[in-house]
Amino acid sequence: MEDKYKSMSAPELAGDDSFIRWIAKGENNAQWLQWQQSNPASVIILDEAREIVKSLSSYKTGSLQQGEKDELWNRIDRSIAHTSSPSRKLTLIKWGMAAAAALALVIWINSAQPTRVYTSAGNQTEMLLPESSAVIINAGSDISYKKNFDENRIVRLSGEAFFKVNPGSTFKVITDYGTVTVIGTSFNVVARPGRFEVSCYTGKVRVENKADDKLEITPGEKVFNEEDRLDKVTFTPGEVPEWNNRKFNFTDIPLKAVIAEFERQFG
């Protein structure tokens, strides 16, 4: 860690990018804890800076009205009011610069948080991605994507979802077990412990597993992961997967996986 932090006041530290990322996201946790242990004299300032960041982070900062901006500044002022001892006194300009840095970075962190949609047991959720592709999320599943989706075309999936992609749109669906590259299509993805399957209903998709095995599939083809190898089989696709209509068909699926699906569907 840099020595510059030793001379920082609480609001200056609260405006530091690395410090905010540590408090808000836990980044570089080991380094910050080591720095804290090596600088016991800075513990009070560090605690005060932590409270400032937490106070600001709890405030929703989408589109702020003037009254909301005033309230944020009041919260900053209340958070740092008790740090005005002579040894740490700042000029008004330095207070403003430090507080403004903290405010700007916290707003940036909040705006960078991904959009996440979770479907609980026994439910299905339908949603639209920012570029109008439709997604039906199965029970016990969730997807997330960053707010700047036009620039970062990545959807993260845990569980199962059916995608009906807007014509001409492209993005990637990333799971813990593999990646699906969209090429204007509709497809179903299952990404659960011990099971990674992708079924193509229209168009074409490219599937890649963690071992860098790749396959492209077209309508009526399903690919599944078997010991780090992708295997392809055929099926008769309907308009949507059977689970969309609360029908479940299991073939060569371990019993524990069947029971786990019942738990998700019926709670």
XYZ file of N, CA and C in Angstrom:
801
model
N 0.846 -1.197 0.000
C 0.000 0.000 0.000
C 0.883 1.249 0.000
N 0.348 2.323 -0.574
C 1.124 3.545 -0.703
C 1.181 4.320 0.610
N 2.324 5.044 0.805
C 2.498 5.850 2.008
C 1.598 7.079 2.018
N 1.057 7.446 0.846
C 0.238 8.659 0.791
C -0.968 8.580 1.716
N -1.437 7.362 2.012
C -2.624 7.220 2.852
C -2.368 7.645 4.300
N -1.100 7.624 4.720
C -0.787 7.984 6.103
C -1.131 9.437 6.411
N -1.002 10.299 5.423
C -1.219 11.728 5.652
C -2.631 12.186 5.279
N -3.485 11.261 4.878
C -4.824 11.641 4.445
C -5.763 11.829 5.628
N -6.691 12.773 5.479
C -7.781 12.925 6.440
C -8.885 11.929 6.083
N -9.878 11.823 6.946
C -10.970 10.890 6.698
C -11.700 11.179 5.390
N -12.114 12.432 5.123
C -12.813 12.689 3.865
C -11.940 12.500 2.634
N -10.637 12.796 2.752
C -9.739 12.555 1.622
C -9.631 11.057 1.352
N -9.512 10.277 2.413
C -9.440 8.830 2.248
C -10.747 8.295 1.674
N -11.885 8.877 2.123
C -13.195 8.446 1.624
C -13.372 8.764 0.147
N -12.559 9.690 -0.375
C -12.637 10.030 -1.791
C -11.650 9.278 -2.646
N -10.861 8.390 -2.039
C -9.872 7.630 -2.792
C -10.515 6.426 -3.473
N -10.240 6.258 -4.758
C -10.856 5.199 -5.552
C -10.596 3.816 -4.966
N -9.340 3.531 -4.617
C -8.981 2.217 -4.090
C -9.683 1.937 -2.760
N -9.755 2.967 -1.904
C -10.409 2.794 -0.606
C -11.898 2.516 -0.788
N -12.563 3.274 -1.673
C -13.994 3.056 -1.895
C -14.247 1.654 -2.442
N -13.393 1.201 -3.354
C -13.570 -0.148 -3.893
C -13.395 -1.202 -2.800
N -12.518 -0.948 -1.853
C -12.338 -1.887 -0.735
C -13.593 -1.935 0.123
N -14.113 -0.768 0.490
C -15.293 -0.736 1.354
C -16.529 -1.248 0.626
N -16.699 -0.833 -0.633
C -17.923 -1.162 -1.361
C -17.907 -2.566 -1.947
N -16.714 -3.039 -2.369
C -16.654 -4.310 -3.082
C -15.694 -5.327 -2.473
N -14.907 -4.900 -1.478
C -13.960 -5.827 -0.864
C -12.709 -6.061 -1.679
N -12.440 -5.178 -2.665
C -11.246 -5.365 -3.491
C -9.970 -5.097 -2.689
N -8.940 -5.886 -2.977
C -7.630 -5.743 -2.320
C -7.757 -5.789 -0.792
N -8.624 -6.670 -0.309
C -8.906 -6.741 1.124
C -7.653 -7.052 1.938
N -6.865 -8.006 1.468
C -5.672 -8.412 2.217
C -4.684 -7.253 2.362
N -4.482 -6.487 1.276
C -3.536 -5.375 1.323
C -4.003 -4.281 2.279
N -5.309 -3.987 2.240
C -5.827 -2.933 3.126
C -5.769 -3.363 4.588
N -6.060 -4.640 4.862
C -5.982 -5.122 6.248
C -4.545 -5.075 6.744
N -3.607 -5.427 5.868
C -2.192 -5.371 6.246
C -1.767 -3.927 6.510
N -2.228 -2.999 5.660
C -1.906 -1.593 5.858
C -2.491 -1.088 7.174
N -3.698 -1.523 7.477
C -4.345 -1.115 8.724
C -3.555 -1.597 9.933
N -3.060 -2.841 9.879
C -2.275 -3.385 10.985
C -0.931 -2.685 11.115
N -0.382 -2.242 9.969
C 0.922 -1.588 9.986
C 0.847 -0.115 10.374
N -0.367 0.436 10.396
C -0.542 1.859 10.709
C -1.632 2.038 11.768
N -1.372 1.580 12.990
C -2.400 1.646 14.038
C -2.834 3.079 14.350
N -1.980 4.052 14.105
C -2.335 5.443 14.391
C -3.403 5.959 13.443
N -3.601 5.273 12.311
C -4.574 5.730 11.313
C -5.928 5.036 11.440
N -6.089 4.201 12.471
C -7.310 3.419 12.598
C -8.539 4.316 12.743
N -8.425 5.379 13.559
C -9.573 6.269 13.777
C -9.989 6.939 12.468
N -9.007 7.465 11.728
C -9.305 8.102 10.452
C -9.903 7.095 9.483
N -9.346 5.894 9.469
C -9.862 4.861 8.577
C -11.310 4.532 8.911
N -11.633 4.420 10.204
C -13.018 4.132 10.598
C -13.959 5.254 10.195
N -13.506 6.508 10.348
C -14.346 7.640 9.963
C -14.584 7.644 8.457
N -13.530 7.350 7.683
C -13.664 7.302 6.228
C -14.604 6.179 5.808
N -14.525 5.052 6.513
C -15.408 3.929 6.215
C -16.874 4.329 6.415
N -17.162 5.069 7.486
C -18.529 5.497 7.765
C -19.035 6.469 6.699
N -18.144 7.340 6.208
C -18.553 8.267 5.155
C -18.956 7.497 3.900
N -18.136 6.533 3.494
C -18.423 5.760 2.289
C -19.700 4.956 2.458
N -19.870 4.312 3.614
C -21.083 3.531 3.846
C -22.322 4.417 3.836
N -22.198 5.606 4.426
C -23.326 6.529 4.447
C -23.726 6.928 3.038
N -22.743 7.231 2.204
C -23.044 7.634 0.828
C -23.514 6.455 -0.015
N -22.913 5.290 0.207
C -23.259 4.120 -0.596
C -24.695 3.684 -0.366
N -25.241 3.961 0.809
C -26.613 3.554 1.126
C -27.631 4.461 0.474
N -27.163 5.537 -0.119
C -28.061 6.509 -0.738
C -28.189 6.191 -2.212
N -29.397 6.034 -2.722
C -29.605 5.701 -4.122
C -29.335 6.932 -4.971
N -28.463 6.789 -5.948
C -28.014 7.944 -6.727
C -28.267 7.740 -8.201
N -29.512 7.536 -8.560
C -29.841 7.390 -9.968
C -29.831 8.749 -10.625
N -30.993 9.378 -10.783
C -31.071 10.747 -11.268
C -31.431 11.618 -10.081
N -30.498 12.425 -9.607
C -30.678 13.198 -8.389
C -31.341 14.530 -8.666
N -32.379 14.842 -7.888
C -32.952 16.167 -7.894
C -32.098 17.064 -7.005
N -32.318 18.391 -7.115
C -31.483 19.302 -6.347
C -31.619 19.060 -4.855
N -32.840 18.793 -4.383
C -33.034 18.535 -2.963
C -32.287 17.300 -2.500
N -32.232 16.279 -3.362
C -31.511 15.057 -3.018
C -30.005 15.316 -2.984
N -29.518 16.160 -3.903
C -28.098 16.516 -3.877
C -27.763 17.257 -2.579
N -28.657 18.180 -2.181
C -28.433 18.907 -0.936
C -28.385 17.949 0.250
N -29.275 16.955 0.241
C -29.289 15.987 1.337
C -27.995 15.194 1.376
N -27.455 14.836 0.199
C -26.176 14.126 0.160
C -25.068 14.981 0.772
N -25.020 16.254 0.395
C -23.995 17.126 0.962
C -24.180 17.262 2.472
N -25.422 17.319 2.937
C -25.666 17.400 4.382
C -25.167 16.142 5.082
N -25.355 14.987 4.431
C -24.898 13.733 5.036
C -23.371 13.696 5.103
N -22.724 14.192 4.038
C -21.260 14.289 4.076
C -20.833 15.173 5.246
N -21.502 16.326 5.344
C -21.150 17.289 6.383
C -21.328 16.690 7.765
N -22.447 15.961 7.973
C -22.681 15.344 9.286
C -21.650 14.257 9.569
N -21.257 13.540 8.507
C -20.310 12.442 8.691
C -18.931 12.942 9.093
N -18.542 14.127 8.603
C -17.176 14.585 8.845
C -17.105 15.708 9.859
N -18.250 16.121 10.406
C -18.265 17.275 11.307
C -17.385 17.054 12.530
N -17.324 15.793 13.029
C -16.591 15.545 14.266
C -15.099 15.319 14.028
N -14.624 15.548 12.790
C -13.199 15.322 12.513
C -12.436 16.636 12.433
N -12.962 17.701 13.053
C -12.364 19.025 12.857
C -11.390 19.407 13.962
N -10.711 18.442 14.547
C -9.693 18.758 15.540
C -8.541 19.475 14.851
N -7.793 20.323 15.568
C -6.739 21.130 14.936
C -5.753 20.312 14.124
N -5.442 19.102 14.585
C -4.428 18.316 13.892
C -4.906 17.847 12.532
N -6.223 17.859 12.308
C -6.733 17.344 11.042
C -7.665 18.331 10.355
N -7.506 19.591 10.662
C -8.416 20.589 10.126
C -8.085 20.871 8.657
N -9.125 20.963 7.837
C -8.940 21.241 6.421
C -9.582 22.574 6.079
N -9.122 23.173 5.038
C -9.788 24.379 4.551
C -11.101 23.971 3.888
N -11.999 24.948 3.710
C -13.293 24.659 3.096
C -13.122 24.077 1.702
N -12.142 24.591 0.957
C -11.935 24.085 -0.404
C -11.514 22.620 -0.370
N -10.607 22.281 0.549
C -10.138 20.886 0.610
C -11.251 19.958 1.062
N -12.096 20.435 2.009
C -13.260 19.620 2.405
C -14.131 19.371 1.174
N -14.401 20.427 0.431
C -15.277 20.297 -0.734
C -14.721 19.360 -1.777
N -13.411 19.467 -2.047
C -12.792 18.591 -3.032
C -12.863 17.136 -2.602
N -12.560 16.888 -1.321
C -12.582 15.504 -0.830
C -13.998 14.946 -0.857
N -14.970 15.757 -0.397
C -16.352 15.289 -0.381
C -16.873 15.075 -1.789
N -16.526 15.980 -2.696
C -16.975 15.842 -4.080
C -16.402 14.579 -4.707
N -15.130 14.275 -4.397
C -14.525 13.050 -4.928
C -15.246 11.828 -4.401
N -15.555 11.837 -3.091
C -16.270 10.701 -2.506
C -17.634 10.550 -3.148
N -18.351 11.666 -3.303
C -19.684 11.627 -3.887
C -19.637 11.114 -5.320
N -18.720 11.634 -6.126
C -18.643 11.242 -7.525
C -18.317 9.760 -7.671
N -17.383 9.270 -6.855
C -16.989 7.876 -6.977
C -18.077 6.934 -6.494
N -18.787 7.332 -5.431
C -19.875 6.475 -4.954
C -20.995 6.421 -5.987
N -21.309 7.573 -6.616
C -22.314 7.571 -7.681
C -21.858 6.661 -8.815
N -20.558 6.723 -9.151
C -20.033 5.870 -10.223
C -20.155 4.396 -9.866
N -19.815 4.052 -8.616
C -19.902 2.649 -8.188
C -21.345 2.172 -8.236
N -22.273 3.015 -7.743
C -23.690 2.620 -7.772
C -24.175 2.412 -9.195
N -23.779 3.299 -10.101
C -24.239 3.181 -11.482
C -23.612 1.983 -12.178
N -22.451 1.510 -11.681
C -21.778 0.375 -12.302
C -22.290 -0.963 -11.784
N -23.124 -0.934 -10.746
C -23.642 -2.183 -10.219
C -24.503 -2.873 -11.278
N -24.356 -4.184 -11.468
C -25.125 -4.860 -12.509
C -26.602 -4.979 -12.153
N -27.429 -5.060 -13.178
C -28.845 -5.378 -12.999
C -28.961 -6.888 -12.823
N -29.657 -7.329 -11.785
C -29.763 -8.758 -11.491
C -31.224 -9.128 -11.307
N -31.644 -10.209 -11.958
C -33.013 -10.701 -11.847
C -32.955 -12.137 -11.347
N -33.607 -12.391 -10.218
C -33.603 -13.719 -9.602
C -35.025 -14.271 -9.560
N -35.157 -15.551 -9.870
C -36.457 -16.221 -9.828
C -36.440 -17.264 -8.721
N -37.362 -17.146 -7.782
C -37.406 -18.050 -6.632
C -38.078 -19.373 -7.007
N -38.069 -20.316 -6.065
C -38.649 -21.641 -6.284
C -40.123 -21.516 -6.662
N -40.533 -22.325 -7.647
C -41.931 -22.365 -8.036
C -42.375 -21.246 -8.948
N -41.446 -20.398 -9.398
C -41.821 -19.254 -10.229
C -40.999 -19.216 -11.517
N -41.528 -18.470 -12.485
C -40.798 -18.136 -13.695
C -40.897 -16.629 -13.892
N -39.850 -16.039 -14.447
C -39.830 -14.598 -14.652
C -39.527 -14.292 -16.115
N -40.343 -13.433 -16.711
C -40.099 -12.976 -18.076
C -39.579 -11.543 -18.039
N -38.601 -11.254 -18.876
C -38.007 -9.926 -18.887
C -37.446 -9.628 -20.276
N -37.117 -8.348 -20.498
C -36.467 -7.924 -21.723
C -35.083 -7.385 -21.391
N -34.099 -7.783 -22.181
C -32.779 -7.183 -22.078
C -32.830 -5.781 -22.699
N -31.835 -4.943 -22.429
C -31.880 -3.570 -22.935
C -32.055 -3.447 -24.439
N -31.576 -4.448 -25.231
C -31.740 -4.345 -26.680
C -32.971 -5.115 -27.166
N -33.904 -5.433 -26.207
C -35.238 -5.991 -26.495
C -35.271 -7.495 -26.729
N -34.174 -8.213 -26.478
C -34.252 -9.666 -26.490
C -35.048 -10.134 -25.274
N -35.905 -11.147 -25.476
C -36.755 -11.652 -24.398
C -36.071 -12.824 -23.692
N -36.239 -12.875 -22.374
C -35.664 -13.954 -21.573
C -36.732 -14.469 -20.616
N -36.903 -15.797 -20.572
C -37.746 -16.434 -19.567
C -36.820 -17.188 -18.629
N -36.847 -16.818 -17.349
C -35.918 -17.383 -16.370
C -36.635 -18.453 -15.564
N -36.073 -19.646 -15.533
C -36.682 -20.762 -14.811
C -36.509 -20.581 -13.305
N -37.222 -21.392 -12.531
C -37.173 -21.322 -11.069
C -35.752 -21.560 -10.562
N -35.411 -20.884 -9.461
C -34.105 -21.060 -8.846
C -32.962 -20.652 -9.747
N -33.154 -19.608 -10.530
C -32.142 -19.155 -11.486
C -32.011 -17.640 -11.417
N -30.897 -17.123 -11.895
C -30.773 -15.674 -11.980
C -29.858 -15.290 -13.126
N -30.100 -14.101 -13.671
C -29.227 -13.540 -14.691
C -28.843 -12.132 -14.258
N -27.733 -11.652 -14.782
C -27.300 -10.295 -14.481
C -26.571 -9.736 -15.694
N -26.614 -8.411 -15.810
C -25.887 -7.732 -16.877
C -25.593 -6.317 -16.411
N -24.559 -5.719 -16.978
C -24.186 -4.374 -16.590
C -25.087 -3.353 -17.275
N -25.207 -2.198 -16.630
C -26.117 -1.179 -17.143
C -25.676 -0.637 -18.493
N -24.362 -0.683 -18.779
C -23.887 -0.233 -20.091
C -23.904 -1.402 -21.070
N -25.071 -2.023 -21.215
C -25.189 -3.255 -21.997
C -24.836 -3.031 -23.464
N -25.105 -1.844 -23.994
C -24.776 -1.575 -25.387
C -23.276 -1.672 -25.637
N -22.481 -1.380 -24.601
C -21.024 -1.432 -24.739
C -20.461 -2.758 -24.242
N -21.163 -3.398 -23.312
C -20.671 -4.625 -22.686
C -21.728 -5.705 -22.850
N -21.745 -6.350 -24.021
C -22.805 -7.299 -24.360
C -22.562 -8.655 -23.705
N -22.694 -8.688 -22.387
C -22.483 -9.932 -21.643
C -23.634 -10.134 -20.657
N -24.224 -11.319 -20.681
C -25.249 -11.723 -19.717
C -24.678 -12.888 -18.918
N -24.769 -12.807 -17.604
C -24.290 -13.902 -16.760
C -25.498 -14.686 -16.246
N -25.420 -16.003 -16.375
C -26.541 -16.874 -16.012
C -26.104 -17.917 -15.005
N -26.925 -18.089 -13.988
C -26.783 -19.218 -13.057
C -28.142 -19.895 -12.988
N -28.228 -21.124 -13.488
C -29.506 -21.829 -13.505
C -29.935 -22.134 -14.921
N -31.187 -21.786 -15.266
C -31.725 -22.107 -16.582
C -32.560 -20.940 -17.100
N -32.428 -20.656 -18.384
C -33.207 -19.587 -18.999
C -33.347 -19.850 -20.485
N -34.472 -19.368 -21.036
C -34.736 -19.459 -22.471
C -34.626 -18.061 -23.053
N -33.807 -17.918 -24.105
C -33.549 -16.626 -24.728
C -34.183 -16.591 -26.118
N -34.956 -15.554 -26.371
C -35.482 -15.300 -27.708
C -34.873 -13.981 -28.163
N -33.834 -14.080 -28.976
C -32.971 -12.941 -29.262
C -33.597 -12.034 -30.320
N -33.515 -10.748 -30.081
C -33.973 -9.751 -31.042
C -33.169 -9.892 -32.335
N -33.828 -9.982 -33.499
C -33.093 -10.180 -34.760
C -31.983 -9.158 -34.940
N -30.809 -9.665 -35.304
C -29.663 -8.801 -35.520
C -28.852 -8.516 -34.280
N -29.337 -8.935 -33.123
C -28.626 -8.652 -31.880
C -27.595 -9.739 -31.595
N -26.512 -9.358 -30.965
C -25.482 -10.318 -30.557
C -25.052 -10.025 -29.129
N -24.819 -11.060 -28.361
C -24.237 -10.943 -27.031
C -23.767 -12.322 -26.593
N -23.130 -12.393 -25.442
C -22.659 -13.657 -24.899
C -23.368 -13.960 -23.587
N -23.686 -15.233 -23.386
C -24.220 -15.710 -22.117
C -23.116 -16.501 -21.443
N -22.647 -15.997 -20.316
C -21.526 -16.621 -19.616
C -22.046 -17.339 -18.374
N -21.646 -18.580 -18.199
C -22.001 -19.368 -17.018
C -20.726 -19.890 -16.373
N -20.885 -20.556 -15.234
C -19.727 -21.146 -14.563
C -19.172 -22.341 -15.317
N -19.911 -22.835 -16.325
C -19.525 -24.073 -16.988
C -19.206 -23.883 -18.468
N -19.560 -22.738 -19.015
C -19.285 -22.489 -20.417
C -19.938 -21.207 -20.888
N -19.683 -20.883 -22.154
C -20.150 -19.630 -22.740
C -20.941 -19.911 -24.006
N -22.025 -19.164 -24.194
C -22.848 -19.277 -25.392
C -22.780 -17.945 -26.134
N -22.375 -17.991 -27.394
C -22.332 -16.795 -28.222
C -23.574 -16.742 -29.095
N -24.317 -15.660 -28.985
C -25.604 -15.519 -29.654
C -25.396 -15.033 -31.082
N -26.085 -15.695 -32.016
C -26.046 -15.267 -33.410
C -27.488 -15.171 -33.898
N -28.280 -14.265 -33.321
C -29.668 -14.038 -33.711
C -30.508 -15.299 -33.681
N -31.023 -15.699 -32.552
C -31.600 -17.024 -32.408
C -32.492 -17.098 -31.192
N -33.087 -18.276 -30.957
C -33.718 -18.584 -29.677
C -33.130 -19.894 -29.180
N -32.823 -19.947 -27.894
C -32.115 -21.107 -27.365
C -32.362 -21.212 -25.866
N -32.096 -22.384 -25.332
C -32.260 -22.644 -23.903
C -30.903 -23.032 -23.320
N -30.603 -22.514 -22.139
C -29.337 -22.823 -21.475
C -29.635 -23.384 -20.089
N -29.020 -24.510 -19.771
C -29.042 -25.065 -18.419
C -27.616 -25.012 -17.893
N -27.405 -24.295 -16.798
C -26.073 -24.183 -16.203
C -26.217 -24.383 -14.709
N -26.305 -25.644 -14.315
C -26.450 -26.002 -12.905
C -25.316 -26.944 -12.527
N -25.045 -27.099 -11.236
C -23.945 -27.979 -10.825
C -24.018 -29.346 -11.487
N -22.964 -29.723 -12.193
C -22.900 -31.015 -12.851
C -23.674 -31.105 -14.146
N -24.245 -29.998 -14.619
C -25.076 -30.059 -15.825
C -24.959 -28.751 -16.613
N -24.465 -28.856 -17.849
C -24.385 -27.718 -18.755
C -24.922 -28.162 -20.106
N -26.092 -27.606 -20.510
C -26.741 -27.969 -21.758
C -27.217 -26.710 -22.481
N -27.099 -26.735 -23.799
C -27.615 -25.642 -24.619
C -28.420 -26.259 -25.756
N -29.671 -25.813 -25.917
C -30.554 -26.314 -26.967
C -30.932 -25.172 -27.893
N -30.769 -25.379 -29.198
C -31.074 -24.336 -30.179
C -32.470 -24.557 -30.752
N -33.282 -23.493 -30.754
C -34.650 -23.554 -31.274
C -34.772 -22.870 -32.629
N -34.095 -21.744 -32.807
C -34.039 -21.076 -34.103
C -32.653 -20.452 -34.261
N -32.256 -20.207 -35.508
C -30.974 -19.562 -35.746
C -29.790 -20.470 -35.497
N -28.781 -19.925 -34.846
C -27.551 -20.676 -34.597
C -26.839 -20.098 -33.388
N -26.246 -20.955 -32.565
C -25.456 -20.489 -31.430
C -24.124 -21.227 -31.407
N -23.145 -20.572 -30.829
C -21.819 -21.170 -30.641
C -21.623 -21.425 -29.155
N -21.223 -22.650 -28.801
C -21.076 -23.053 -27.405
C -19.617 -23.398 -27.137
N -19.128 -22.935 -25.992
C -17.740 -23.205 -25.599
C -17.725 -23.559 -24.117
N -17.060 -24.667 -23.768
C -16.978 -25.047 -22.358
C -15.673 -24.549 -21.750
N -15.457 -24.851 -20.473
C -14.275 -24.362 -19.772
C -12.974 -24.974 -20.285
N -13.098 -26.112 -20.973
C -11.910 -26.753 -21.539
C -11.623 -26.277 -22.961
N -12.319 -25.204 -23.396
C -12.146 -24.607 -24.724
C -12.608 -25.508 -25.855
N -13.450 -26.498 -25.548
C -14.089 -27.275 -26.609
C -15.232 -26.440 -27.171
N -15.371 -26.366 -28.498
C -16.354 -25.493 -29.131
C -17.207 -26.274 -30.116
N -18.498 -25.898 -30.182
C -19.417 -26.460 -31.165
C -20.433 -25.397 -31.558
N -20.872 -25.419 -32.808
C -21.989 -24.597 -33.244
C -23.192 -25.504 -33.452
N -24.353 -25.045 -33.013
C -25.560 -25.846 -33.162
C -26.642 -25.025 -33.849
N -27.512 -25.736 -34.553
C -28.606 -25.146 -35.301
C -29.923 -25.720 -34.774
N -31.081 -25.243 -35.255
C -32.368 -25.695 -34.702
C -32.507 -27.215 -34.646
N -32.962 -27.706 -33.492
C -33.138 -29.137 -33.296
C -31.900 -29.840 -32.796
N -30.850 -29.066 -32.467
C -29.621 -29.655 -31.936
C -29.396 -29.180 -30.502
N -28.923 -30.105 -29.688
C -28.619 -29.811 -28.287
C -27.192 -30.250 -28.008
N -26.459 -29.439 -27.283
C -25.097 -29.792 -26.900
C -25.028 -29.866 -25.381
N -24.325 -30.859 -24.881
C -24.161 -30.995 -23.438
C -22.719 -31.332 -23.114
N -22.325 -30.974 -21.909
C -20.943 -31.149 -21.477
C -20.774 -32.508 -20.810
N -19.789 -33.245 -21.267
C -19.525 -34.570 -20.719
C -18.027 -34.727 -20.535
N -17.565 -34.634 -19.265
C -16.138 -34.790 -18.956
C -15.285 -33.851 -19.806
N -15.614 -32.567 -19.771
C -14.870 -31.517 -20.482
C -14.932 -31.660 -22.001
N -15.906 -32.417 -22.481
C -16.097 -32.555 -23.926
C -17.552 -32.222 -24.256
N -17.745 -31.485 -25.339
C -19.087 -31.148 -25.767
C -19.609 -32.204 -26.731
N -20.764 -32.780 -26.437
C -21.404 -33.762 -27.300
C -22.714 -33.188 -27.831
N -23.059 -33.584 -29.047
C -24.250 -33.049 -29.702
C -25.278 -34.145 -29.925
N -26.550 -33.848 -29.652
C -27.664 -34.748 -29.936
C -28.766 -33.924 -30.603
N -29.760 -34.623 -31.156
C -30.875 -33.939 -31.792
C -32.126 -34.060 -30.929
N -33.043 -33.120 -31.105
C -34.334 -33.158 -30.416
C -35.347 -32.446 -31.305
N -36.624 -32.580 -30.947
C -37.686 -31.927 -31.708
C -38.106 -30.664 -30.981
N -37.715 -29.515 -31.497
C -38.007 -28.283 -30.763
C -39.441 -27.809 -30.981
N -40.065 -27.324 -29.915
C -41.325 -26.612 -30.037
C -41.035 -25.129 -30.126
N -42.050 -24.321 -29.846
C -41.816 -22.880 -29.850
C -40.987 -22.455 -28.649
N -41.215 -23.134 -27.519
C -40.482 -22.847 -26.286
C -40.177 -24.169 -25.599
N -39.245 -24.202 -24.658
C -38.978 -25.436 -23.916
C -40.214 -25.881 -23.114
N -40.295 -27.175 -22.845
C -41.459 -27.708 -22.118
C -41.613 -27.094 -20.736
N -40.481 -26.741 -20.100
C -40.594 -26.200 -18.743
C -41.329 -24.869 -18.728
N -41.343 -24.158 -19.884
C -42.123 -22.922 -19.952
C -43.606 -23.182 -19.710
N -44.055 -24.392 -20.042
C -45.454 -24.770 -19.865
C -45.651 -25.718 -18.684
N -44.703 -25.712 -17.770
C -44.765 -26.545 -16.559
C -44.784 -28.036 -16.880
N -44.093 -28.431 -17.939
C -43.932 -29.845 -18.251
C -42.446 -30.181 -18.158
N -42.150 -31.353 -17.595
C -40.758 -31.720 -17.369
C -40.519 -33.143 -17.849
N -39.526 -33.283 -18.708
C -39.194 -34.571 -19.289
C -37.721 -34.839 -19.017
N -37.421 -35.910 -18.297
C -36.049 -36.216 -17.919
C -35.587 -37.502 -18.611
N -34.461 -37.413 -19.308
C -33.890 -38.587 -19.973
C -32.412 -38.669 -19.609
N -32.001 -39.802 -19.055
C -30.604 -40.010 -18.661
C -30.102 -38.906 -17.744
N -30.948 -38.493 -16.811
C -30.590 -37.469 -15.837
C -30.478 -38.142 -14.462
N -29.406 -37.891 -13.698
C -29.287 -38.496 -12.365
C -30.487 -38.138 -11.484
N -30.875 -39.084 -10.619
C -32.041 -38.886 -9.765
C -31.908 -37.637 -8.904
N -30.694 -37.364 -8.397
C -30.525 -36.192 -7.535
C -30.804 -34.910 -8.311
N -30.498 -34.907 -9.625
C -30.781 -33.727 -10.442
C -32.276 -33.566 -10.653
N -32.986 -34.686 -10.803
C -34.452 -34.644 -10.951
C -35.089 -34.090 -9.682
N -34.647 -34.594 -8.524
C -35.196 -34.132 -7.243
C -34.895 -32.655 -7.033
N -33.682 -32.236 -7.404
C -33.325 -30.825 -7.257
C -34.233 -29.948 -8.109
N -34.595 -30.432 -9.310
C -35.500 -29.658 -10.167
C -36.892 -29.584 -9.543
N -37.366 -30.667 -8.951
C -38.667 -30.645 -8.261
C -38.647 -29.622 -7.119
N -37.538 -29.582 -6.399
C -37.421 -28.601 -5.298
C -37.535 -27.179 -5.832
N -36.880 -26.924 -6.957
C -36.925 -25.572 -7.521
C -38.336 -25.227 -8.010
N -38.990 -26.206 -8.632
C -40.288 -25.918 -9.225
C -41.430 -25.857 -8.205
N -41.302 -26.615 -7.142
C -42.417 -26.725 -6.192
C -42.044 -26.291 -4.775
N -40.860 -25.752 -4.625
C -40.487 -25.206 -3.320
C -40.259 -26.274 -2.260
